[in-house]
Amino acid sequence: MNLTIKQGILQQATFCLSPNCDERPMGMVADGIVIHNISLPPNEFGGDWITDLFLNRLDPTAHPYFTEIADIRVSAHLLIKRDGSVKQYVPFHQRAWHAGQSSWEGRTACNDFTIGIELEGCDEQPFEDKQYTKLTATIQALLTSYPALSTERITGHSDIAPGRKIDPGPFFDWLRFNRSLDQG
């Protein structure tokens, strides 16, 4: 599956610009990829709640959990849904607000130099085959388009915010994912 990126946008994704982004610091380029998981409400899949969160339009009355998070301002570059469809919220050359307080290999503020990819999922269930396929194809397109990226610079949110985050979680199959990248 060949995916293409033009002017920071994955051409095979549905694009919905999030207001929760800004320019990377002067001279900073993305040289890492962070994999996350997200489900809204927690452990439930489907619907547009994630998009609503990333676009600052989450209705706090729609679910009790939403009252806790409706006012936070977050985004990711991409969301890969359970069915393998992809939504993009921030162009790759811009800074998405996905990592929060974070540190990777001695560098803080990981949003400055990473691309954030959310998988629709949770810490209690395996991810779908379609998600692994689309994630692999997406990362291959990113590696082609952004020379500072490499397969050695892919990590989980848990690795850059230990003790605070555990995603992509115990059901993300890193071995399977890395094998698929090697075969691509």
XYZ file of N, CA, C and O in Angstrom:
736
model
N 0.850 -1.171 0.000
C 0.000 0.000 0.000
C 0.897 1.237 0.000
O 1.637 1.469 0.951
N 0.859 1.986 -1.066
C 1.663 3.197 -1.164
C 0.824 4.414 -0.817
O -0.182 4.680 -1.467
N 1.244 5.131 0.200
C 0.592 6.371 0.600
C 1.504 7.528 0.215
O 2.722 7.373 0.151
N 0.913 8.690 -0.004
C 1.701 9.848 -0.407
C 1.425 11.042 0.504
O 0.315 11.206 1.025
N 2.447 11.850 0.648
C 2.357 13.063 1.464
C 2.701 14.243 0.568
O 3.720 14.232 -0.118
N 1.832 15.250 0.576
C 2.076 16.487 -0.169
C 1.840 17.660 0.765
O 0.779 17.749 1.390
N 2.824 18.536 0.847
C 2.748 19.737 1.675
C 2.295 19.421 3.106
O 1.468 20.118 3.679
N 2.834 18.335 3.645
C 2.562 17.976 5.030
C 1.272 17.241 5.282
O 0.925 16.974 6.433
N 0.551 16.886 4.216
C -0.747 16.223 4.366
C -0.697 14.840 3.722
O -0.294 14.696 2.571
N -1.123 13.831 4.470
C -1.263 12.481 3.933
C -2.465 12.476 3.005
O -3.602 12.724 3.436
N -2.222 12.236 1.729
C -3.264 12.377 0.716
C -4.413 11.383 0.879
O -5.524 11.645 0.436
N -4.176 10.265 1.536
C -5.216 9.257 1.717
C -5.979 9.445 3.026
O -6.812 8.619 3.385
N -5.729 10.526 3.741
C -6.414 10.797 5.002
C -7.510 11.834 4.801
O -7.458 12.648 3.879
N -8.492 11.801 5.673
C -9.462 12.886 5.768
C -8.810 13.967 6.615
O -8.335 13.684 7.718
N -8.758 15.193 6.110
C -8.068 16.275 6.826
C -9.072 17.173 7.532
O -10.019 17.665 6.922
N -8.868 17.366 8.834
C -9.682 18.249 9.670
C -8.701 19.062 10.522
O -8.198 18.540 11.514
N -8.429 20.292 10.163
C -7.416 21.079 10.855
C -7.816 21.384 12.290
O -8.856 21.988 12.550
N -6.971 20.966 13.215
C -7.171 21.263 14.629
C -6.594 22.644 14.942
O -5.521 22.992 14.455
N -7.268 23.401 15.796
C -6.681 24.658 16.256
C -5.552 24.425 17.260
O -4.814 25.357 17.591
N -5.406 23.194 17.725
C -4.429 22.861 18.761
C -3.103 22.458 18.136
O -2.668 21.306 18.215
N -2.478 23.428 17.500
C -1.183 23.216 16.873
C -0.522 24.578 16.690
O -1.173 25.612 16.836
N 0.746 24.553 16.402
C 1.475 25.776 16.105
C 2.741 25.403 15.350
O 2.950 24.241 15.016
N 3.569 26.401 15.084
C 4.805 26.153 14.351
C 5.829 25.487 15.263
O 5.882 25.767 16.465
N 6.647 24.641 14.695
C 7.764 24.081 15.457
C 8.761 25.212 15.713
O 8.810 26.182 14.960
N 9.575 25.085 16.759
C 10.592 26.113 16.991
C 11.510 26.277 15.779
O 11.728 25.334 15.008
N 12.037 27.463 15.627
C 12.905 27.800 14.487
C 14.002 26.757 14.322
O 14.702 26.413 15.272
N 14.114 26.224 13.110
C 15.152 25.254 12.780
C 14.860 23.827 13.218
O 15.634 22.917 12.928
N 13.742 23.604 13.889
C 13.396 22.270 14.395
C 12.624 21.494 13.325
O 11.699 22.016 12.720
N 13.032 20.257 13.093
C 12.310 19.368 12.188
C 11.919 18.115 12.956
O 12.525 17.773 13.973
N 10.923 17.440 12.455
C 10.491 16.192 13.085
C 11.541 15.120 12.826
O 11.864 14.827 11.676
N 12.070 14.544 13.911
C 13.027 13.451 13.766
C 12.624 12.237 14.599
O 13.404 11.327 14.807
N 11.375 12.218 15.050
C 10.869 11.091 15.817
C 9.367 10.937 15.633
O 8.676 11.878 15.235
N 8.881 9.737 15.907
C 7.457 9.424 15.811
C 7.029 8.812 17.140
O 7.693 7.916 17.665
N 5.909 9.300 17.672
C 5.358 8.791 18.927
C 4.009 8.139 18.637
O 3.133 8.749 18.021
N 3.864 6.900 19.091
C 2.617 6.157 18.915
C 1.831 6.192 20.218
O 2.374 5.951 21.299
N 0.551 6.516 20.092
C -0.379 6.637 21.220
C -1.582 5.710 20.987
O -1.767 5.183 19.904
N -2.434 5.611 22.008
C -3.773 5.064 21.794
C -4.775 6.002 22.440
O -4.449 6.725 23.374
N -5.983 5.995 21.907
C -7.049 6.836 22.441
C -8.387 6.185 22.129
O -8.563 5.581 21.066
N -9.310 6.301 23.062
C -10.697 5.902 22.831
C -11.580 6.829 23.654
O -11.246 7.187 24.780
N -12.670 7.240 23.044
C -13.626 8.115 23.727
C -15.033 7.641 23.428
O -15.385 7.481 22.257
N -15.823 7.455 24.508
C -15.413 7.360 25.903
C -14.379 6.244 26.090
O -14.188 5.433 25.186
N -13.713 6.210 27.230
C -12.689 5.185 27.441
C -13.204 3.778 27.139
O -14.311 3.411 27.542
N -12.395 3.032 26.388
C -12.667 1.641 26.029
C -13.858 1.461 25.098
O -14.362 0.351 24.952
N -14.304 2.541 24.455
C -15.383 2.461 23.472
C -14.852 2.996 22.150
O -14.076 3.944 22.120
N -15.294 2.378 21.059
C -14.787 2.736 19.745
C -15.915 3.204 18.827
O -17.074 2.866 19.030
N -15.530 3.946 17.808
C -16.486 4.443 16.836
C -16.908 5.863 17.164
O -16.573 6.424 18.203
N -17.631 6.453 16.270
C -18.105 7.812 16.472
C -17.023 8.847 16.205
O -15.920 8.523 15.775
N -17.365 10.093 16.472
C -16.476 11.215 16.188
C -15.995 11.937 17.447
O -15.565 13.089 17.374
N -16.061 11.283 18.593
C -15.672 11.954 19.837
C -14.205 12.380 19.831
O -13.859 13.442 20.360
N -13.333 11.568 19.256
C -11.903 11.922 19.222
C -11.709 13.171 18.370
O -11.003 14.107 18.771
N -12.343 13.194 17.216
C -12.274 14.383 16.365
C -12.831 15.592 17.107
O -12.248 16.680 17.082
N -13.943 15.411 17.788
C -14.518 16.524 18.552
C -13.538 17.036 19.606
O -13.406 18.254 19.795
N -12.827 16.130 20.273
C -11.828 16.549 21.260
C -10.722 17.355 20.593
O -10.359 18.439 21.060
N -10.192 16.846 19.493
C -9.074 17.513 18.816
C -9.484 18.831 18.156
O -8.632 19.671 17.873
N -10.779 19.025 17.918
C -11.268 20.267 17.314
C -11.907 21.205 18.344
O -12.537 22.202 17.973
N -11.772 20.868 19.623
C -12.291 21.698 20.729
C -13.813 21.841 20.708
O -14.354 22.879 21.091
N -14.496 20.803 20.296
C -15.958 20.873 20.260
C -16.608 19.686 20.994
O -17.764 19.359 20.741
N -15.875 19.075 21.905
C -16.411 17.939 22.661
C -17.493 18.430 23.619
O -17.266 19.327 24.431
N -18.668 17.845 23.518
C -19.809 18.219 24.356
C -19.662 17.565 25.727
O -19.760 16.342 25.843
N -19.443 18.354 26.779
C -19.239 17.758 28.106
C -20.479 17.058 28.655
O -20.364 16.260 29.589
N -21.634 17.297 28.068
C -22.852 16.644 28.552
C -23.137 15.324 27.839
O -24.056 14.611 28.211
N -22.347 14.993 26.823
C -22.609 13.782 26.037
C -22.222 12.499 26.761
O -22.756 11.432 26.450
N -21.300 12.587 27.707
C -20.866 11.422 28.485
C -20.239 11.949 29.777
O -19.535 12.964 29.738
N -20.424 11.272 30.898
C -19.855 11.778 32.154
C -18.341 12.010 32.107
O -17.845 12.989 32.676
N -17.602 11.159 31.401
C -16.149 11.331 31.318
C -15.764 12.620 30.601
O -14.729 13.226 30.890
N -16.594 13.049 29.681
C -16.263 14.225 28.888
C -16.197 15.502 29.721
O -15.527 16.457 29.323
N -16.888 15.536 30.861
C -16.800 16.737 31.705
C -15.380 16.942 32.224
O -14.969 18.067 32.469
N -14.614 15.847 32.350
C -13.226 15.925 32.832
C -12.265 16.434 31.768
O -11.227 17.005 32.100
N -12.586 16.207 30.497
C -11.599 16.476 29.444
C -12.033 17.516 28.415
O -11.236 17.889 27.555
N -13.264 17.978 28.472
C -13.798 18.846 27.416
C -12.995 20.126 27.225
O -12.970 20.682 26.129
N -12.324 20.602 28.261
C -11.602 21.872 28.158
C -10.117 21.719 27.871
O -9.427 22.728 27.747
N -9.612 20.491 27.771
C -8.190 20.359 27.465
C -7.966 20.619 25.980
O -8.848 20.420 25.156
N -6.791 21.081 25.666
C -6.450 21.425 24.284
C -5.328 20.503 23.831
O -4.169 20.681 24.213
N -5.702 19.501 23.046
C -4.758 18.492 22.561
C -5.034 18.214 21.089
O -6.097 18.547 20.560
N -4.062 17.583 20.457
C -4.217 17.149 19.074
C -3.173 16.082 18.796
O -2.301 15.822 19.629
N -3.271 15.502 17.652
C -2.248 14.601 17.127
C -2.152 14.900 15.646
O -3.041 15.542 15.078
N -1.088 14.447 15.039
C -1.010 14.615 13.593
C -2.043 13.726 12.919
O -2.761 14.170 12.031
N -2.115 12.473 13.380
C -3.000 11.493 12.737
C -3.738 10.657 13.755
O -3.245 10.415 14.862
N -4.896 10.154 13.325
C -5.651 9.134 14.039
C -5.914 8.003 13.062
O -6.429 8.238 11.962
N -5.545 6.787 13.456
C -5.871 5.605 12.657
C -6.976 4.861 13.397
O -6.770 4.338 14.494
N -8.155 4.849 12.782
C -9.330 4.256 13.411
C -9.293 2.729 13.315
O -8.465 2.159 12.622
N -10.199 2.076 14.004
C -10.240 0.612 14.055
C -10.417 -0.005 12.669
O -9.927 -1.093 12.408
N -11.116 0.690 11.787
C -11.351 0.166 10.436
C -10.216 0.479 9.466
O -10.299 0.173 8.282
N -9.158 1.116 9.949
C -8.013 1.452 9.106
C -8.107 2.813 8.437
O -7.161 3.247 7.784
N -9.224 3.502 8.589
C -9.328 4.844 8.010
C -8.461 5.807 8.810
O -8.174 5.590 9.988
N -8.029 6.871 8.144
C -7.092 7.811 8.765
C -7.661 9.217 8.705
O -8.177 9.660 7.676
N -7.552 9.919 9.829
C -7.868 11.342 9.898
C -6.601 12.079 10.268
O -5.853 11.634 11.150
N -6.360 13.188 9.606
C -5.205 14.022 9.927
C -5.707 15.347 10.470
O -6.626 15.956 9.919
N -5.072 15.806 11.561
C -5.498 17.023 12.242
C -4.464 18.143 12.161
O -4.812 19.304 12.336
N -3.209 17.791 11.959
C -2.133 18.778 11.931
C -1.168 18.394 10.812
O -0.766 17.231 10.723
N -0.774 19.341 9.952
C 0.248 19.033 8.947
C 1.537 18.587 9.645
O 1.879 19.083 10.732
N 2.259 17.676 9.024
C 3.434 17.089 9.665
C 4.536 18.098 9.975
O 5.292 17.902 10.917
N 4.628 19.177 9.209
C 5.684 20.161 9.465
C 5.346 21.078 10.638
O 6.188 21.833 11.089
N 4.104 21.004 11.146
C 3.717 21.796 12.304
C 3.778 20.955 13.575
O 3.878 19.735 13.534
N 3.677 21.635 14.704
C 3.730 20.980 16.008
C 2.318 20.673 16.488
O 1.509 21.574 16.691
N 2.017 19.382 16.654
C 0.762 18.952 17.276
C 0.999 18.888 18.779
O 2.125 18.742 19.241
N -0.070 18.963 19.541
C 0.020 18.961 21.000
C -0.380 17.584 21.536
O -1.429 17.404 22.112
N 0.496 16.607 21.326
C 0.174 15.211 21.637
C 0.966 14.625 22.794
O 0.514 13.686 23.423
N 2.142 15.129 23.075
C 3.026 14.454 24.030
C 2.941 14.995 25.448
O 3.258 14.298 26.392
N 2.535 16.231 25.624
C 2.504 16.828 26.958
C 3.910 16.911 27.537
O 4.907 16.958 26.811
N 3.977 16.911 28.858
C 5.287 16.931 29.521
C 5.999 15.630 29.170
O 5.512 14.537 29.451
N 7.177 15.765 28.540
C 7.823 14.585 27.982
C 9.322 14.799 27.823
O 9.805 15.931 27.782
N 10.024 13.676 27.704
C 11.471 13.711 27.500
C 11.877 12.447 26.750
O 11.414 11.349 27.064
N 12.773 12.625 25.757
C 13.237 11.487 24.962
C 14.711 11.697 24.676
O 15.102 12.693 24.082
N 15.501 10.753 25.127
C 16.946 10.770 24.912
C 17.564 12.110 25.331
O 18.377 12.694 24.634
N 17.126 12.591 26.500
C 17.676 13.820 27.056
C 17.078 15.104 26.522
O 17.448 16.192 26.958
N 16.149 15.009 25.595
C 15.489 16.199 25.041
C 14.076 16.294 25.604
O 13.331 15.311 25.576
N 13.726 17.464 26.093
C 12.375 17.672 26.612
C 11.490 18.278 25.526
O 11.949 18.568 24.428
N 10.225 18.477 25.864
C 9.256 19.081 24.942
C 9.203 18.310 23.622
O 9.447 18.842 22.550
N 8.828 17.055 23.703
C 8.850 16.174 22.530
C 7.928 16.618 21.401
O 8.165 16.258 20.250
N 6.903 17.410 21.704
C 6.062 17.930 20.618
C 6.883 18.708 19.600
O 6.541 18.747 18.421
N 7.963 19.316 20.060
C 8.787 20.149 19.176
C 9.400 19.359 18.028
O 9.609 19.911 16.948
N 9.720 18.086 18.251
C 10.502 17.332 17.262
C 9.914 15.970 16.902
O 10.602 15.134 16.326
N 8.642 15.753 17.219
C 8.031 14.464 16.897
C 6.729 14.621 16.125
O 6.105 15.680 16.124
N 6.340 13.528 15.503
C 5.038 13.377 14.864
C 4.239 12.426 15.743
O 4.728 11.351 16.112
N 3.025 12.823 16.098
C 2.172 12.017 16.969
C 1.105 11.277 16.190
O 0.334 11.890 15.442
N 1.075 9.962 16.355
C 0.075 9.117 15.689
C -0.751 8.406 16.752
O -0.208 7.656 17.563
N -2.037 8.665 16.742
C -2.975 8.006 17.651
C -3.598 6.805 16.963
O -4.001 6.890 15.793
N -3.673 5.700 17.674
C -4.422 4.531 17.226
C -5.696 4.480 18.052
O -5.635 4.595 19.282
N -6.840 4.334 17.394
C -8.070 4.181 18.156
C -7.977 2.840 18.878
O -7.961 1.781 18.244
N -7.869 2.910 20.176
C -7.689 1.694 20.958
C -7.608 2.021 22.427
O -7.819 3.161 22.843
N -7.269 1.004 23.204
C -7.182 1.166 24.647
C -6.126 0.203 25.192
O -5.523 -0.555 24.441
N -5.947 0.243 26.475
C -4.926 -0.584 27.112
C -5.400 -2.007 27.395
O -4.616 -2.819 27.876
N -6.670 -2.307 27.106
C -7.234 -3.614 27.456
C -7.587 -4.494 26.269
O -8.078 -5.607 26.463
N -7.382 -4.023 25.036
C -7.780 -4.808 23.870
C -6.729 -4.715 22.766
O -6.094 -3.673 22.613
N -6.586 -5.792 21.994
C -5.650 -5.752 20.867
C -6.107 -4.754 19.802
O -7.289 -4.434 19.691
N -5.150 -4.307 19.024
C -5.444 -3.433 17.892
C -5.821 -4.299 16.698
O -5.556 -5.496 16.672
N -6.436 -3.686 15.708
C -6.925 -4.402 14.528
C -5.822 -4.560 13.477
O -4.941 -3.710 13.356
N -5.913 -5.629 12.695
C -4.961 -5.851 11.600
C -4.897 -4.643 10.674
O -3.822 -4.236 10.236
N -6.062 -4.071 10.354
C -6.116 -2.913 9.460
C -5.330 -1.736 10.021
O -4.769 -0.940 9.261
N -5.287 -1.611 11.334
C -4.540 -0.510 11.942
C -3.038 -0.713 11.764
O -2.316 0.236 11.447
N -2.574 -1.936 11.968
C -1.144 -2.208 11.761
C -0.753 -1.973 10.298
O 0.300 -1.394 10.020
N -1.608 -2.423 9.383
C -1.326 -2.238 7.955
C -1.235 -0.752 7.618
O -0.293 -0.304 6.949
N -2.187 0.032 8.071
C -2.200 1.462 7.757
C -1.081 2.194 8.486
O -0.457 3.102 7.922
N -0.786 1.807 9.721
C 0.312 2.435 10.459
C 1.633 2.194 9.740
O 2.427 3.125 9.561
N 1.872 0.978 9.301
C 3.104 0.659 8.585
C 3.212 1.478 7.298
O 4.249 2.084 7.021
N 2.145 1.516 6.528
C 2.161 2.267 5.267
C 2.354 3.759 5.528
O 3.077 4.445 4.790
N 1.744 4.265 6.567
C 1.883 5.682 6.911
C 3.316 6.002 7.293
O 3.891 6.997 6.832
N 3.905 5.160 8.103
C 5.286 5.418 8.527
C 6.240 5.289 7.350
O 7.186 6.081 7.220
N 5.988 4.356 6.444
C 6.831 4.265 5.252
C 6.740 5.543 4.422
O 7.751 6.040 3.919
N 5.548 6.115 4.305
C 5.390 7.385 3.584
C 6.116 8.516 4.309
O 6.755 9.359 3.681
N 6.044 8.526 5.629
C 6.752 9.547 6.407
C 8.264 9.424 6.239
O 8.962 10.427 6.068
N 8.769 8.196 6.264
C 10.208 7.980 6.102
C 10.688 8.446 4.729
O 11.795 8.972 4.597
N 9.854 8.263 3.721
C 10.192 8.711 2.375
C 10.183 10.237 2.278
O 11.034 10.831 1.626
N 9.225 10.868 2.934
C 9.037 12.317 2.813
C 9.896 13.151 3.756
O 10.155 14.318 3.470
N 10.308 12.582 4.872
C 11.041 13.338 5.890
C 12.338 12.608 6.243
O 12.345 11.681 7.057
N 13.447 13.008 5.643
C 14.710 12.289 5.793
C 15.268 12.250 7.217
O 16.066 11.375 7.534
N 14.839 13.139 8.091
C 15.338 13.118 9.470
C 14.727 11.970 10.277
O 15.243 11.601 11.332
N 13.629 11.397 9.786
C 12.974 10.280 10.473
C 13.673 8.971 10.125
O 14.233 8.822 9.046
N 13.610 8.016 11.050
C 14.132 6.673 10.794
C 13.347 5.675 11.627
O 12.688 6.047 12.601
N 13.452 4.410 11.274
C 12.739 3.378 12.031
C 13.268 3.263 13.461
O 12.575 2.769 14.338
N 14.493 3.714 13.691
C 15.051 3.674 15.037
C 14.485 4.779 15.935
O 14.738 4.795 17.134
N 13.755 5.724 15.350
C 13.242 6.876 16.089
C 11.714 6.820 16.184
O 11.023 7.802 15.961
N 11.207 5.626 16.524
C 9.779 5.425 16.751
C 9.623 4.905 18.163
O 10.312 3.949 18.557
N 8.745 5.515 18.925
C 8.596 5.140 20.329
C 7.138 5.259 20.752
O 6.304 5.775 20.011
N 6.844 4.780 21.942
C 5.505 4.899 22.502
C 5.421 6.082 23.451
O 6.433 6.540 23.994
N 4.222 6.564 23.657
C 3.994 7.658 24.598
C 4.518 7.278 25.983
O 5.063 8.114 26.700
N 4.380 6.015 26.315
C 4.858 5.530 27.619
C 6.358 5.731 27.801
O 6.835 5.905 28.923
N 7.109 5.710 26.705
C 8.565 5.834 26.779
C 9.033 7.276 26.933
O 10.157 7.511 27.382
N 8.192 8.230 26.553
C 8.591 9.634 26.677
C 7.909 10.332 27.852
O 8.264 11.460 28.186
N 6.944 9.648 28.465
C 6.256 10.179 29.644
C 6.044 9.051 30.652
O 4.918 8.755 31.052
N 7.146 8.380 31.054
C 6.993 7.228 31.969
C 6.388 7.655 33.298
O 6.678 8.730 33.803
N 5.532 6.780 33.809
C 4.866 7.064 35.065
C 3.621 7.919 34.889
O 2.765 7.972 35.759
N 3.523 8.595 33.758
C 2.361 9.437 33.470
C 1.470 8.810 32.411
O 0.260 8.930 32.457
N 2.082 8.127 31.443
C 1.332 7.518 30.341
C 1.779 6.078 30.136
O 2.937 5.733 30.389
N 0.840 5.229 29.668
C 1.204 3.836 29.390
C 0.900 3.436 27.944
O 1.147 2.305 27.543
N 0.367 4.366 27.162
C 0.032 4.014 25.781
C 1.263 4.017 24.880
O 2.236 4.681 25.189
N 1.247 3.227 23.822
C 0.094 2.576 23.230
C -0.406 1.354 23.991
O -1.401 0.755 23.603
N 0.250 0.985 25.068
C -0.281 -0.038 25.951
C 0.230 -1.434 25.699
O 0.924 -1.703 24.718
N -0.127 -2.353 26.599
C 0.388 -3.714 26.544
C -0.109 -4.532 25.358
O 0.494 -5.551 25.026
N -1.167 -4.101 24.706
C -1.690 -4.860 23.562
C -1.146 -4.370 22.227
O -1.479 -4.934 21.187
N -0.300 -3.332 22.250
C 0.343 -2.941 20.999
C 1.500 -3.897 20.766
O 2.395 -4.026 21.607
N 1.496 -4.570 19.628
C 2.475 -5.606 19.312
C 3.677 -4.978 18.596
O 3.711 -4.872 17.376
N 4.664 -4.557 19.399
C 5.851 -3.908 18.841
C 6.628 -4.836 17.912
O 7.134 -4.403 16.880
N 6.721 -6.114 18.268
C 7.439 -7.072 17.427
C 6.782 -7.176 16.044
O 7.450 -7.094 15.017
N 5.478 -7.349 16.034
C 4.734 -7.415 14.760
C 4.933 -6.125 13.961
O 5.192 -6.164 12.757
N 4.799 -4.991 14.622
C 4.941 -3.706 13.952
C 6.337 -3.544 13.358
O 6.487 -3.174 12.191
N 7.369 -3.835 14.148
C 8.739 -3.692 13.648
C 9.030 -4.648 12.492
O 9.716 -4.286 11.538
N 8.500 -5.865 12.560
C 8.667 -6.809 11.445
C 8.019 -6.272 10.183
O 8.571 -6.395 9.084
N 6.832 -5.692 10.326
C 6.142 -5.169 9.141
C 6.916 -4.002 8.527
O 6.940 -3.849 7.307
N 7.547 -3.178 9.352
C 8.370 -2.102 8.828
C 9.594 -2.654 8.090
O 9.961 -2.160 7.026
N 10.199 -3.695 8.662
C 11.380 -4.303 8.032
C 11.022 -4.929 6.681
O 11.832 -4.911 5.751
N 9.828 -5.494 6.576
C 9.404 -6.149 5.338
C 8.948 -5.149 4.282
O 8.870 -5.490 3.115
N 8.595 -3.922 4.711
C 8.069 -2.911 3.792
C 9.136 -2.326 2.965
O 9.061 -1.888 1.885
